[in-house]
Short mmCIF file of C-alpha atoms in Angstrom, two decimals:
data_model
loop_
_atom_site.label_atom_id
_atom_site.label_comp_id
_atom_site.label_asym_id
_atom_site.label_seq_id
_atom_site.Cartn_x
_atom_site.Cartn_y
_atom_site.Cartn_z
CA MET A 1 104.85 153.61 132.14
CA SER A 2 107.18 153.11 129.42
CA VAL A 3 106.37 150.71 126.60
CA ASP A 4 108.86 148.16 128.24
CA GLU A 5 107.28 148.64 131.53
CA ARG A 6 103.76 148.21 130.36
CA ARG A 7 104.81 145.04 128.58
CA GLU A 8 106.39 143.52 131.68
CA GLN A 9 103.35 144.53 133.77
CA LEU A 10 101.09 142.76 131.37
CA ILE A 11 103.16 139.64 131.52
CA ALA A 12 103.29 139.64 135.27
CA VAL A 13 99.52 140.13 135.58
CA ALA A 14 98.84 137.35 132.89
CA LEU A 15 101.18 135.15 134.76
CA GLU A 16 99.27 135.78 138.12
CA LEU A 17 96.02 134.69 136.47
CA PHE A 18 97.50 131.93 134.37
CA SER A 19 98.96 130.31 137.63
CA ARG A 20 95.64 130.10 139.36
CA ARG A 21 93.27 129.23 136.54
CA ALA A 22 93.34 127.09 133.53
CA PRO A 23 94.11 129.03 130.36
CA GLU A 24 90.69 128.54 128.87
CA GLU A 25 89.30 130.21 132.12
CA VAL A 26 91.48 133.31 131.66
CA SER A 27 90.34 135.99 129.00
CA ILE A 28 91.88 139.00 127.48
CA ASP A 29 89.37 141.02 129.27
CA ASP A 30 90.27 139.52 132.56
CA ILE A 31 93.90 140.26 131.95
CA ALA A 32 93.10 143.88 130.82
CA ALA A 33 90.95 144.50 133.93
CA ALA A 34 93.54 142.95 136.34
CA ALA A 35 96.21 145.32 134.61
CA GLY A 36 93.93 148.39 134.69
CA ALA A 37 94.36 148.44 130.99
CA SER A 38 91.95 148.52 127.95
CA ARG A 39 91.49 145.42 125.81
CA PRO A 40 92.96 147.33 122.72
CA LEU A 41 95.98 148.23 124.74
CA VAL A 42 96.58 144.49 125.46
CA TYR A 43 96.20 143.70 121.89
CA HIS A 44 98.61 146.48 120.95
CA TYR A 45 101.32 144.45 122.89
CA PHE A 46 100.35 140.92 122.15
CA PRO A 47 98.61 139.32 119.01
CA GLY A 48 96.19 137.38 121.15
CA LYS A 49 95.77 135.24 124.42
CA GLN A 50 98.19 132.31 123.18
CA ALA A 51 100.94 134.74 122.85
CA LEU A 52 100.44 136.23 126.28
CA TYR A 53 99.97 132.81 127.72
CA GLU A 54 103.38 131.68 126.03
CA GLU A 55 104.93 134.75 127.44
CA SER A 56 103.86 134.24 130.94
CA LEU A 57 104.89 130.59 130.72
CA ARG A 58 108.19 131.66 129.66
CA ARG A 59 108.55 134.17 132.64
CA ALA A 60 107.47 131.29 134.90
CA GLY A 61 109.99 129.06 133.45
CA ARG A 62 112.84 131.57 134.13
CA GLU A 63 111.64 132.09 137.68
CA LEU A 64 111.70 128.32 138.17
CA SER A 65 115.11 127.63 136.68
CA ALA A 66 116.42 130.56 138.90
CA ARG A 67 115.09 128.60 142.04
CA PHE A 68 117.19 125.66 140.93
CA GLU A 69 120.41 127.67 141.60
CA GLU A 70 122.11 126.56 144.77
CA PRO A 71 125.65 127.11 146.24
CA MET A 72 127.87 124.38 145.61
CA GLU A 73 128.45 123.71 149.52
CA GLY A 74 127.34 121.32 152.07
CA PRO A 75 125.96 117.87 151.86
CA LEU A 76 124.46 117.16 148.34
CA SER A 77 121.07 115.89 149.82
CA GLU A 78 120.65 119.12 151.85
CA ARG A 79 121.39 121.39 148.72
CA LEU A 80 118.69 119.34 147.09
CA LEU A 81 116.21 119.55 149.94
CA ARG A 82 116.59 123.41 149.91
CA VAL A 83 116.05 123.46 146.00
CA MET A 84 112.97 121.17 146.54
CA GLY A 85 111.71 123.52 149.25
CA ARG A 86 111.77 126.39 146.61
CA TYR A 87 110.47 124.11 143.78
CA LEU A 88 107.54 122.90 145.78
CA ASP A 89 106.76 126.53 146.90
CA PHE A 90 106.65 127.48 143.06
CA VAL A 91 104.31 124.39 142.38
CA GLN A 92 101.94 125.62 145.09
CA SER A 93 101.79 129.10 143.70
CA HIS A 94 101.85 128.40 139.95
CA GLY A 95 100.78 124.63 139.73
CA PRO A 96 97.13 124.97 139.65
CA GLY A 97 96.99 126.96 136.40
CA PHE A 98 99.87 125.14 134.60
CA ALA A 99 99.06 121.61 135.86
CA ALA A 100 97.06 120.60 132.85
CA LEU A 101 99.82 121.80 130.52
CA LEU A 102 102.51 119.80 132.51
CA ARG A 103 100.17 116.76 132.52
CA GLY A 104 100.02 116.96 128.62
CA GLY A 105 96.21 117.69 128.33
CA SER A 106 96.10 121.43 127.88
CA VAL A 107 94.34 123.06 124.79
CA ALA A 108 97.13 125.87 125.10
CA ALA A 109 99.73 123.20 124.59
CA SER A 110 102.11 124.21 121.51
CA ALA A 111 105.60 124.14 120.22
CA GLY A 112 106.36 127.20 122.17
CA THR A 113 105.04 125.80 125.53
CA SER A 114 107.03 122.71 125.05
CA ALA A 115 110.06 124.52 124.38
CA VAL A 116 109.75 126.25 127.67
CA ILE A 117 108.94 123.14 129.71
CA ASP A 118 111.90 121.36 127.95
CA ASP A 119 114.09 124.16 128.85
CA VAL A 120 113.20 124.07 132.52
CA ARG A 121 113.71 120.20 132.70
CA ARG A 122 117.11 120.69 130.94
CA ALA A 123 118.06 123.54 133.36
CA ALA A 124 117.15 121.12 136.28
CA GLN A 125 119.17 118.18 134.80
CA GLU A 126 122.11 120.47 134.30
CA GLN A 127 122.14 121.83 137.79
CA ILE A 128 121.88 118.49 139.40
CA LEU A 129 124.76 117.14 137.13
CA ALA A 130 126.79 120.20 138.00
CA HIS A 131 126.24 119.56 141.66
CA LEU A 132 127.39 115.91 141.24
CA ALA A 133 130.44 117.27 139.68
CA ILE A 134 131.22 114.22 137.77
CA PRO A 135 133.37 115.24 134.68
CA SER A 136 131.61 113.14 132.10
CA PRO A 137 128.36 111.89 133.23
CA SER A 138 127.34 108.57 131.73
CA PRO A 139 124.16 108.14 129.81
CA GLY A 140 122.95 106.05 132.50
CA LEU A 141 123.36 108.73 135.09
CA ARG A 142 121.84 111.38 132.85
CA LEU A 143 118.90 109.08 132.34
CA THR A 144 118.57 108.52 136.22
CA VAL A 145 118.63 112.32 136.80
CA ARG A 146 116.12 112.93 133.87
CA ALA A 147 113.71 110.14 135.33
CA TRP A 148 114.01 111.47 138.77
CA ILE A 149 112.87 115.03 137.56
CA ALA A 150 109.95 113.44 135.94
CA ASN A 151 109.24 111.73 139.24
CA ALA A 152 109.33 115.09 141.00
CA GLU A 153 107.12 116.59 138.41
CA ILE A 154 104.32 113.88 138.48
CA THR A 155 104.58 113.53 142.25
CA SER A 156 104.12 117.21 142.99
CA LEU A 157 101.33 117.50 140.38
CA GLU A 158 99.50 114.52 141.80
CA TRP A 159 100.05 115.99 145.33
CA LEU A 160 98.54 119.27 144.14
CA GLY A 161 95.34 117.37 143.41
CA GLU A 162 95.01 115.27 146.69
CA ARG A 163 97.50 116.87 149.14
CA SER A 164 97.61 113.55 150.79
CA VAL A 165 100.80 114.15 152.62
CA PRO A 166 102.36 117.06 154.29
CA LEU A 167 104.32 119.27 151.80
CA GLU A 168 107.62 118.87 153.88
CA GLU A 169 107.26 115.08 153.81
CA LEU A 170 106.83 115.27 149.92
CA GLN A 171 110.09 117.51 149.87
CA LEU A 172 112.22 114.97 151.85
CA HIS A 173 110.84 111.78 150.15
CA LEU A 174 111.77 113.36 146.69
CA VAL A 175 115.15 114.02 147.97
CA GLN A 176 115.53 110.45 149.44
CA GLU A 177 114.30 109.06 146.15
CA PHE A 178 117.04 110.93 144.43
CA VAL A 179 119.58 109.47 146.77
CA ALA A 180 118.18 105.92 146.18
CA ALA A 181 118.23 106.40 142.38
CA LEU A 182 121.90 107.68 142.48
CA THR A 183 122.77 104.55 144.57
CA LEU A 184 120.92 102.15 142.25
CA THR A 185 122.90 103.77 139.46
CA ALA A 186 126.17 103.45 141.22
CA ALA A 187 125.43 99.96 141.90
CA ARG A 188 125.53 99.34 138.12
CA GLU A 189 128.39 101.74 137.25
CA PRO A 190 131.71 101.50 139.02
CA ALA A 191 132.85 104.90 137.97
CA LEU A 192 129.90 106.51 139.81
CA ALA A 193 130.35 103.81 142.84
CA ALA A 194 133.77 105.32 143.34
CA GLU A 195 132.20 108.78 143.78
CA LEU A 196 129.43 107.83 145.92
CA GLY A 197 131.71 107.29 148.94
CA SER A 198 132.66 110.79 149.03
CA PHE A 199 129.18 112.04 148.49
CA LEU A 200 127.89 109.84 151.55
CA ALA A 201 130.86 111.02 153.66
CA ASP A 202 129.80 114.54 153.43
CA GLU A 203 126.27 113.86 154.60
CA HIS A 204 124.93 114.49 158.00
CA PRO A 205 123.21 111.83 160.05
CA ASP A 206 120.13 114.03 160.64
CA GLY A 207 120.00 115.12 156.77
CA PRO A 208 117.90 113.38 154.22
CA THR A 209 120.36 110.81 153.41
CA GLY A 210 121.05 109.76 157.13
CA ARG A 211 117.52 109.44 157.79
CA LEU A 212 117.02 107.40 154.66
CA VAL A 213 119.82 104.99 155.81
CA ARG A 214 118.24 104.64 159.24
CA ASP A 215 114.69 104.04 157.90
CA LEU A 216 116.02 101.45 155.36
CA ALA A 217 118.16 99.81 158.14
CA GLY A 218 114.92 99.76 160.27
CA LEU A 219 113.45 97.41 157.44
CA PHE A 220 115.62 94.55 158.70
CA ALA A 221 113.94 94.71 162.15
CA VAL A 222 110.70 93.81 160.22
CA PRO A 223 109.89 89.95 160.34
CA GLY A 224 110.91 88.18 157.28
CA ILE A 225 112.84 90.94 155.52
CA LEU A 226 116.36 90.15 156.79
CA ASP A 227 116.12 86.42 156.22
CA ALA A 228 114.70 86.98 152.57
CA VAL A 229 117.52 89.59 151.81
CA THR A 230 120.09 87.34 153.14
CA ALA A 231 118.64 84.53 150.99
CA LEU A 232 118.84 86.71 147.93
CA ALA A 233 122.31 87.84 148.66
CA THR A 234 123.80 84.34 149.30
CA GLY A 235 121.67 82.62 146.59
CA GLU A 236 120.41 80.18 149.15
CA PRO A 237 116.59 79.89 148.96
CA ALA A 238 114.81 81.06 152.19
CA SER A 239 111.38 79.57 151.07
CA GLY A 240 110.74 76.16 149.53
CA ASP A 241 109.14 77.60 146.32
CA SER A 242 112.31 79.45 145.26
CA GLU A 243 114.47 76.25 145.14
CA SER A 244 113.88 75.57 141.60
CA SER A 245 116.11 78.50 140.55
CA GLY A 246 118.05 78.90 143.78
CA ALA A 247 120.39 76.22 142.87
CA ASP A 248 122.59 78.27 140.26
CA GLY A 249 121.53 81.62 141.50
CA GLY A 250 124.23 81.72 144.00
CA SER A 251 126.98 81.79 141.30
CA LYS A 252 126.03 85.58 140.65
CA SER A 253 127.31 86.53 144.12
CA SER A 254 130.92 85.73 143.26
CA GLY A 255 131.16 89.01 141.42
CA PRO A 256 133.03 92.08 142.97
CA GLY A 257 131.66 92.76 146.24
CA GLY A 258 129.11 90.05 146.27
CA VAL A 259 130.75 88.06 148.92
CA GLY A 260 131.23 91.10 150.90
CA GLY A 261 127.44 92.02 150.60
CA ALA A 262 126.53 88.52 151.81
CA ASP A 263 128.76 88.73 154.68
CA GLY A 264 127.46 92.11 155.48
CA THR A 265 123.89 91.01 155.68
CA GLY A 266 124.85 87.90 157.48
CA GLY A 267 126.50 90.07 160.04
CA ALA A 268 123.40 92.04 160.63
CA ALA A 269 121.35 88.82 161.18
CA THR A 270 123.76 87.79 163.96
CA GLY A 271 123.99 91.43 165.22
CA MET B 1 84.38 94.62 103.16
CA SER B 2 81.62 95.29 105.66
CA VAL B 3 81.28 98.78 106.96
CA ASP B 4 82.74 97.77 110.25
CA GLU B 5 85.71 95.82 108.59
CA ARG B 6 86.54 98.89 106.50
CA ARG B 7 86.45 101.06 109.51
CA GLU B 8 88.75 98.65 111.54
CA GLN B 9 91.02 98.44 108.32
CA LEU B 10 91.41 102.26 108.19
CA ILE B 11 92.17 102.45 111.82
CA ALA B 12 94.66 99.70 111.54
CA VAL B 13 96.41 101.32 108.69
CA ALA B 14 96.36 104.73 110.25
CA LEU B 15 97.92 103.25 113.51
CA GLU B 16 100.69 101.70 111.48
CA LEU B 17 101.47 105.15 109.88
CA PHE B 18 100.99 107.17 113.09
CA SER B 19 103.36 104.75 114.88
CA ARG B 20 106.25 105.48 112.76
CA ARG B 21 105.78 109.16 111.68
CA ALA B 22 104.77 112.24 113.61
CA PRO B 23 101.08 113.23 113.00
CA GLU B 24 101.97 116.34 110.96
CA GLU B 25 103.85 113.90 108.57
CA VAL B 26 101.04 111.72 107.96
CA SER B 27 98.07 112.83 105.47
CA ILE B 28 94.74 111.58 104.74
CA ASP B 29 96.08 110.69 101.31
CA ASP B 30 98.93 108.58 102.85
CA ILE B 31 96.34 106.68 104.80
CA ALA B 32 93.98 106.20 101.80
CA ALA B 33 96.94 104.96 99.71
CA ALA B 34 98.01 102.60 102.19
CA ALA B 35 94.41 101.20 102.72
CA GLY B 36 93.92 100.97 98.99
CA ALA B 37 91.04 103.23 99.47
CA SER B 38 90.16 106.65 98.09
CA ARG B 39 90.34 110.01 99.91
CA PRO B 40 86.52 110.36 99.86
CA LEU B 41 86.07 107.02 101.31
CA VAL B 42 88.21 107.81 104.36
CA TYR B 43 86.28 111.04 104.74
CA HIS B 44 83.15 108.98 104.63
CA TYR B 45 84.13 107.14 107.95
CA PHE B 46 86.19 109.89 109.69
CA PRO B 47 85.58 113.62 109.75
CA GLY B 48 89.35 114.48 109.32
CA LYS B 49 92.75 113.46 110.35
CA GLN B 50 92.39 114.37 113.95
CA ALA B 51 89.39 112.01 114.41
CA LEU B 52 91.38 109.14 112.74
CA TYR B 53 94.58 110.04 114.74
CA GLU B 54 92.51 109.92 118.10
CA GLU B 55 90.89 106.56 116.93
CA SER B 56 94.19 104.95 116.13
CA LEU B 57 95.67 106.28 119.55
CA ARG B 58 92.55 104.74 121.22
CA ARG B 59 93.35 101.35 119.55
CA ALA B 60 97.14 101.75 120.60
CA GLY B 61 95.99 102.39 124.20
CA ARG B 62 93.87 99.21 124.31
CA GLU B 63 96.69 97.16 122.82
CA LEU B 64 99.20 98.61 125.32
CA SER B 65 96.81 98.07 128.31
CA ALA B 66 96.36 94.47 127.12
CA ARG B 67 99.93 93.88 127.47
CA PHE B 68 100.09 94.89 131.20
CA GLU B 69 97.83 91.77 131.84
CA GLU B 70 100.05 89.32 133.55
CA PRO B 71 98.94 86.06 135.51
CA MET B 72 99.26 86.40 139.35
CA GLU B 73 101.93 83.79 139.76
CA GLY B 74 105.47 83.65 140.55
CA PRO B 75 107.83 86.49 142.01
CA LEU B 76 106.52 89.90 141.59
CA SER B 77 109.72 91.15 140.08
CA GLU B 78 109.71 88.57 137.47
CA ARG B 79 106.04 89.25 136.51
CA LEU B 80 107.03 92.95 136.14
CA LEU B 81 110.03 91.84 133.90
CA ARG B 82 107.69 90.06 131.46
CA VAL B 83 105.26 92.94 131.57
CA MET B 84 108.24 95.47 130.71
CA GLY B 85 109.50 93.26 128.06
CA ARG B 86 106.08 93.52 126.39
CA TYR B 87 105.85 97.22 127.07
CA LEU B 88 109.27 97.99 125.70
CA ASP B 89 108.50 96.05 122.53
CA PHE B 90 105.37 98.24 122.17
CA VAL B 91 107.56 101.30 122.76
CA GLN B 92 109.91 100.16 120.02
CA SER B 93 107.18 99.56 117.46
CA HIS B 94 104.76 102.57 118.20
CA GLY B 95 106.96 105.03 120.14
CA PRO B 96 108.60 106.89 117.36
CA GLY B 97 105.33 108.21 116.11
CA PHE B 98 103.79 108.81 119.40
CA ALA B 99 106.81 110.08 121.31
CA ALA B 100 106.04 113.73 120.79
CA LEU B 101 102.48 113.19 122.30
CA LEU B 102 103.69 111.56 125.26
CA ARG B 103 106.55 114.04 125.74
CA GLY B 104 103.79 116.76 125.65
CA GLY B 105 104.88 118.66 122.61
CA SER B 106 102.63 117.41 119.92
CA VAL B 107 100.32 119.56 117.71
CA ALA B 108 98.00 116.56 117.76
CA ALA B 109 97.40 116.69 121.54
CA SER B 110 93.90 117.31 122.45
CA ALA B 111 91.32 116.44 125.27
CA GLY B 112 90.70 113.15 123.48
CA THR B 113 94.41 112.23 123.28
CA SER B 114 95.14 112.92 126.97
CA ALA B 115 91.90 111.04 127.96
CA VAL B 116 93.84 107.84 126.10
CA ILE B 117 97.01 108.44 127.84
CA ASP B 118 95.32 108.98 131.29
CA ASP B 119 93.53 105.59 130.85
CA VAL B 120 96.58 103.69 129.79
CA ARG B 121 98.48 105.24 132.92
CA ARG B 122 95.52 104.22 135.21
CA ALA B 123 95.38 100.86 133.70
CA ALA B 124 99.13 100.37 134.57
CA GLN B 125 98.67 101.59 138.07
CA GLU B 126 95.52 99.37 138.65
CA GLN B 127 97.49 96.25 137.30
CA ILE B 128 100.47 97.03 139.66
CA LEU B 129 98.40 97.43 142.61
CA ALA B 130 96.44 94.34 141.82
CA HIS B 131 99.79 92.29 141.75
CA LEU B 132 100.78 93.82 145.00
CA ALA B 133 97.46 92.61 146.42
CA ILE B 134 97.50 95.09 149.15
CA PRO B 135 93.83 95.62 150.29
CA SER B 136 93.71 99.41 150.71
CA PRO B 137 96.84 100.98 149.07
CA SER B 138 97.85 104.08 150.90
CA PRO B 139 98.19 107.36 149.06
CA GLY B 140 101.91 107.09 149.36
CA LEU B 141 102.02 103.74 147.76
CA ARG B 142 99.58 104.92 144.94
CA LEU B 143 102.01 107.95 144.44
CA THR B 144 104.93 105.55 144.27
CA VAL B 145 103.47 103.37 141.59
CA ARG B 146 102.37 106.55 139.59
CA ALA B 147 105.71 108.11 139.85
CA TRP B 148 107.44 104.79 138.68
CA ILE B 149 105.12 104.77 135.75
CA ALA B 150 106.33 108.15 134.69
CA ASN B 151 109.87 107.07 135.14
CA ALA B 152 109.18 104.18 132.88
CA GLU B 153 107.71 106.30 130.36
CA ILE B 154 110.32 109.02 130.30
CA THR B 155 113.17 106.53 130.57
CA SER B 156 111.83 104.57 127.63
CA LEU B 157 111.13 107.51 125.52
CA GLU B 158 114.69 108.99 126.11
CA TRP B 159 116.06 105.60 125.26
CA LEU B 160 114.19 105.54 121.98
CA GLY B 161 116.09 108.78 121.02
CA GLU B 162 119.62 107.63 121.94
CA ARG B 163 119.32 103.90 122.59
CA SER B 164 122.40 104.15 124.90
CA VAL B 165 121.98 101.10 126.73
CA PRO B 166 120.68 97.55 125.46
CA LEU B 167 117.06 97.05 125.64
CA GLU B 168 117.33 94.18 128.19
CA GLU B 169 119.39 96.22 130.53
CA LEU B 170 116.83 99.02 130.37
CA GLN B 171 114.00 96.39 131.01
CA LEU B 172 115.81 95.03 133.97
CA HIS B 173 116.72 98.59 135.51
CA LEU B 174 113.07 99.72 135.35
CA VAL B 175 112.06 96.63 137.32
CA GLN B 176 114.89 96.98 139.78
CA GLU B 177 113.82 100.63 140.17
CA PHE B 178 110.30 99.59 140.99
CA VAL B 179 111.61 97.11 143.73
CA ALA B 180 113.79 100.00 145.08
CA ALA B 181 110.67 102.46 144.97
CA LEU B 182 108.56 99.83 146.88
CA THR B 183 111.24 99.31 149.35
CA LEU B 184 111.70 102.98 150.02
CA THR B 185 107.95 103.36 150.43
CA ALA B 186 107.96 100.39 152.75
CA ALA B 187 110.73 102.04 154.93
CA ARG B 188 108.23 104.98 155.53
CA GLU B 189 105.05 102.91 155.88
CA PRO B 190 105.00 100.22 158.50
CA ALA B 191 101.89 98.57 156.91
CA LEU B 192 103.65 98.05 153.59
CA ALA B 193 106.84 96.98 155.41
CA ALA B 194 104.99 94.08 156.87
CA GLU B 195 104.25 92.83 153.34
CA LEU B 196 107.54 93.49 151.96
CA GLY B 197 109.09 90.42 153.67
CA SER B 198 106.70 88.06 151.92
CA PHE B 199 107.28 89.75 148.51
CA LEU B 200 111.10 89.22 149.10
CA ALA B 201 110.68 85.75 150.29
CA ASP B 202 109.14 84.80 146.89
CA GLU B 203 111.89 86.34 144.92
CA HIS B 204 114.67 84.24 143.30
CA PRO B 205 118.32 84.92 143.60
CA ASP B 206 118.79 85.13 139.81
CA GLY B 207 115.71 87.41 139.48
CA PRO B 208 115.79 91.20 139.26
CA THR B 209 115.50 91.47 142.98
CA GLY B 210 118.03 89.09 143.76
CA ARG B 211 120.53 90.69 141.26
CA LEU B 212 119.52 94.09 142.83
CA VAL B 213 120.38 92.84 146.34
CA ARG B 214 123.86 91.57 145.24
CA ASP B 215 124.67 94.71 143.28
CA LEU B 216 123.79 97.07 146.31
CA ALA B 217 125.63 94.68 148.66
CA GLY B 218 128.63 95.14 146.34
CA LEU B 219 128.75 98.69 146.84
CA PHE B 220 129.87 98.06 150.36
CA ALA B 221 133.08 96.78 148.96
CA VAL B 222 133.81 100.09 147.22
CA PRO B 223 136.41 102.28 149.44
CA GLY B 224 134.50 104.77 151.65
CA ILE B 225 131.01 103.60 151.16
CA LEU B 226 130.60 101.16 154.13
CA ASP B 227 132.30 103.65 156.36
CA ALA B 228 130.00 106.56 155.34
CA VAL B 229 126.73 104.35 155.60
CA THR B 230 128.02 103.05 159.01
CA ALA B 231 128.44 106.65 160.25
CA LEU B 232 125.01 107.78 159.06
CA ALA B 233 123.30 104.73 160.44
CA THR B 234 125.05 105.22 163.97
CA GLY B 235 125.11 108.89 163.89
CA GLU B 236 128.69 109.09 164.46
CA PRO B 237 130.55 111.35 162.05
CA ALA B 238 132.80 109.58 159.56
CA SER B 239 134.44 112.76 158.59
CA GLY B 240 135.45 115.91 160.32
CA ASP B 241 133.09 118.42 158.57
CA SER B 242 130.03 116.57 159.73
CA GLU B 243 130.68 117.14 163.42
CA SER B 244 128.52 120.25 163.66
CA SER B 245 125.23 118.26 163.49
CA GLY B 246 126.52 114.78 164.17
CA ALA B 247 126.08 115.34 167.91
CA ASP B 248 122.29 115.11 168.02
CA GLY B 249 121.66 113.31 164.79
CA GLY B 250 122.00 109.87 166.50
CA SER B 251 118.92 110.59 168.55
CA LYS B 252 116.66 109.70 165.48
CA SER B 253 118.01 106.21 165.50
CA SER B 254 115.94 105.41 168.55
CA GLY B 255 112.78 105.10 166.45
CA PRO B 256 111.36 101.64 165.47
CA GLY B 257 114.00 99.65 163.94
CA GLY B 258 116.58 102.27 164.17
CA VAL B 259 118.71 100.28 166.65
CA GLY B 260 118.45 97.15 164.61
CA GLY B 261 119.55 99.15 161.58
CA ALA B 262 122.42 100.59 163.24
CA ASP B 263 123.54 97.19 164.49
CA GLY B 264 122.97 95.53 161.23
CA THR B 265 125.20 97.99 159.33
CA GLY B 266 127.66 97.86 162.32
CA GLY B 267 127.66 94.16 162.01
CA ALA B 268 128.66 94.35 158.38
CA ALA B 269 131.42 96.78 159.18
CA THR B 270 133.09 94.04 161.39
CA GLY B 271 132.14 91.09 159.15
#
């Protein structure tokens, strides 16, 4: 093996071990043994375990960032669904070893490891913003994307510990949460709202967004929900105890679209 | 000062300094000077800076957890709005110094610091679940709450760096994101959906949930959105390019509430 090949091989072997076990449970001897190399040889290439750990994390970060790349074609939620499939696959294979680092409780955390994690988060954010194809994303939209990435991280790390739902459900839910977060941001930002219609027009009824729309619409069939939402939309109290502030609450619905929304929900009531 | 008082005073002074500056920018000498004590006296109480740092973080964690406590009265979103007001106040006063630790990139991170952070997150989760008052919260609901806490953390830390929106907006948006996350979870979990109606019935039109409902309803007045949502709800393609999968997409709307949902949105279209 050439010098470069040996170095790459040691990183690959270390990444394999650090993906399955916490860094404190992996020794230089373990890495040497798995690579079929001697301990001095490993030290010839890397000053110590931390350097090898950071190098393998860097490799993992590059592999993960590469999985975010997705052709700019088809409904947005289906692109994200494919990306999340690859992401969760990565979480399953590398998560057990790196979970403590991502949760912020690892002894191996350093300026080097946070730089890698920040780079991956930034790559995820930039990819999503690129797919949204909005010329100048607002601070609010950037924050929404960043917060959703944190949601995906935390949710998948928690899932790794408990595996309380099937992986495919987690994948779908995360995508639907992105669609919901984007919609919420659009409800506050007229410029984004103007784009939302064309995103939604490209979605398929059997895709993540279509299923979300029907699941949410299904809530209106649950006793009490439609009445309560109608009361909130029109500003007329549905129950006695909300009378105190209900009197002037209705004034808010005179804003753009407020009346349309009240009509829309009212229409559903009689549908 | 008694031994206990002196110890408490040193922690209070250290917390004040560690709240404003990164731990590497605070020395034992700074703490001694601010406390009007000698360097040897500080070392008499604490073995070193890390121990004092962890102790002041523990104090900060207790103070923050105490802010999560809120009477079990009134609309849920207004309770959460008050809690978030106190939380964001804490973020403003203590965030600058502890931000790196929460972001996972601090040299002062240790098993001790992660235990404190985990305790605070757990306290936040337990408080929210207590207010929801659902006897056995599902794994999905617990995950939703945990992910929203991560969202609140990340969003407020990012805000601290840029302050790109007024604090009151951030406070409102975080609460509305919780309401949205709860609604999304209810759309997947019939047991939670059954509770959602009574949560919503208690909300005021001028509270965070009422404003959210009207903002979302307002989206239907934006060109293209209502047509696209109606198409997704009914499974009939709104645009030519979704025809390929639109044919069988409608079959999904035969689930519980699907028909009601489709009717509801259709009603809005003709309203």
